[in-house]
Coordinates of C-alpha atoms in Angstrom, one line a residue:
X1 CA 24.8 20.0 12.4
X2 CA 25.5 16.3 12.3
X3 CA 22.3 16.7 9.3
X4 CA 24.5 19.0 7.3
X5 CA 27.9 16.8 7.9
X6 CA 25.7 13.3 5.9
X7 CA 24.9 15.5 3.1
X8 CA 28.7 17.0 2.8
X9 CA 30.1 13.5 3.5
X10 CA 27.3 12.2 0.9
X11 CA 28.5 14.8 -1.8
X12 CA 32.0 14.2 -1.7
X13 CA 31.3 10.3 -2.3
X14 CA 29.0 11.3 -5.2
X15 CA 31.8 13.6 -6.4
X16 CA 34.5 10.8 -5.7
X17 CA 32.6 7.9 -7.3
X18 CA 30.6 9.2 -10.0
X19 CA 32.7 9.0 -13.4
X20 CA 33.6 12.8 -15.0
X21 CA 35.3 12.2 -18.4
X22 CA 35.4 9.3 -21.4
X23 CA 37.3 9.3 -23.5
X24 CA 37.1 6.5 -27.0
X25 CA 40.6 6.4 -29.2
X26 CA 39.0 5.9 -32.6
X27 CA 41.6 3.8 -33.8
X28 CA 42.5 1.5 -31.6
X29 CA 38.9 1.3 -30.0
X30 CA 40.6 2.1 -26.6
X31 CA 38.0 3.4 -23.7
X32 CA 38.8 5.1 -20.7
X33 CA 36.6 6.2 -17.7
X34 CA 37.7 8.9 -15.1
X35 CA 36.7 9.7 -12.0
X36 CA 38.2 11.6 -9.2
X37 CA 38.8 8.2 -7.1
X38 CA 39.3 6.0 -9.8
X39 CA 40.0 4.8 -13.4
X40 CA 39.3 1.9 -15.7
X41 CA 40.7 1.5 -19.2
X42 CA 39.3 -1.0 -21.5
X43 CA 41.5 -2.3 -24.5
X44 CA 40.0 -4.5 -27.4
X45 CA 42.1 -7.5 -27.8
X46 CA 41.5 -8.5 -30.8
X47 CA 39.1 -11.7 -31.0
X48 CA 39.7 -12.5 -27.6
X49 CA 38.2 -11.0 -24.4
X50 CA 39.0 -7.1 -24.3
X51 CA 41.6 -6.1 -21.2
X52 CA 39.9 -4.0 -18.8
X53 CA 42.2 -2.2 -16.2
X54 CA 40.8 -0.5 -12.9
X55 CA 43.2 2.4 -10.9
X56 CA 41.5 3.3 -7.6
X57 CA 43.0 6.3 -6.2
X58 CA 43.0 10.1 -6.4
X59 CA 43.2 11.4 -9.9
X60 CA 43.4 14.9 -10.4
X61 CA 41.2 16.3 -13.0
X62 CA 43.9 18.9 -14.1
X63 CA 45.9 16.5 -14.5
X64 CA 47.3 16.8 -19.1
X65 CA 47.0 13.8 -20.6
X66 CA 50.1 11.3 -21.6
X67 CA 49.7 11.6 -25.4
X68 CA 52.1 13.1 -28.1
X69 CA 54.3 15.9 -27.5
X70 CA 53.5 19.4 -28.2
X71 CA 55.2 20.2 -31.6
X72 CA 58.1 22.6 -31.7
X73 CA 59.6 21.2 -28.1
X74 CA 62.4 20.0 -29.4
X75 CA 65.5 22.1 -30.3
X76 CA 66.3 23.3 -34.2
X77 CA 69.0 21.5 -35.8
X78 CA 70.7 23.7 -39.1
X79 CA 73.9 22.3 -40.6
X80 CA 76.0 24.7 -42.6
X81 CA 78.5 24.1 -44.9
X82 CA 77.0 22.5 -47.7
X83 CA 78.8 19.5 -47.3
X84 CA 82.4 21.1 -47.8
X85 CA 85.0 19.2 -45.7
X86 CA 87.0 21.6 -42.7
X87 CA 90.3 20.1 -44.6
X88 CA 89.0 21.7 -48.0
X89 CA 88.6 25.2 -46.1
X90 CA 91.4 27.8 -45.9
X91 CA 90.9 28.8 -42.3
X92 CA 92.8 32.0 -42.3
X93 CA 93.8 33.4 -39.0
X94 CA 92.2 36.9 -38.0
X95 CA 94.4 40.0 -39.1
X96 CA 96.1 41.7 -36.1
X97 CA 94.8 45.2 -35.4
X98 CA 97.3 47.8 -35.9
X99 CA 97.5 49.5 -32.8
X100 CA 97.0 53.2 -33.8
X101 CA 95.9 56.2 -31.9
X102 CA 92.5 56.3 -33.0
X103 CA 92.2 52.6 -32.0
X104 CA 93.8 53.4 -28.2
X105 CA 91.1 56.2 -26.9
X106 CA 88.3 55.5 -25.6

């Protein structure tokens, strides 16, 4: 028993350590490592030394990625009018409906 606990506790530090996805930003050169207990990031700087960032903690790997957002997410916008001004309008008020008695059953 206590044989088959070392290998489970052994596989979930393998799992938790050992790096799953990279990822390389092309244009800005950016590089990210993932694991399931931690992250590092590494950012060219330029001429100077690059910025390397280290997150330890869980990181779920279903977690989306922050990046742009999905196109189409934001509302429509349509303008009517045609760039006639609401003075320039005759607003004319609705006609009353004669009250007849085809109008009255229902």
């Amino acid at each position: 028993m206590t044989r088959l606990l070392k290998m489970l506790g052994a596989a979930a530090l393998i799992a938790g350590v050992v790096p799953y996805r990279y990822t390389k930003n092309e244009e800005t050169g950016e590089q990210k490592i993932q694991a399931l207990l931690w992250k590092a990031v590494r950012v060219p700087n330029g001429g100077e030394k690059d910025r390397t960032t280290v997150n330890i903690g869980f990181i779920s790997p279903f977690e989306k990625e922050k990046g742009e957002p999905e196109i189409f997410t934001q509302g429509v916008v349509v303008e009517y009018g045609g760039g006639a001004d609401e003075d320039d309008m005759d607003l004319a008020e609705p006609e009353a409906v004669e009250q007849t008695e085809e109008n009255t059953e229902a």
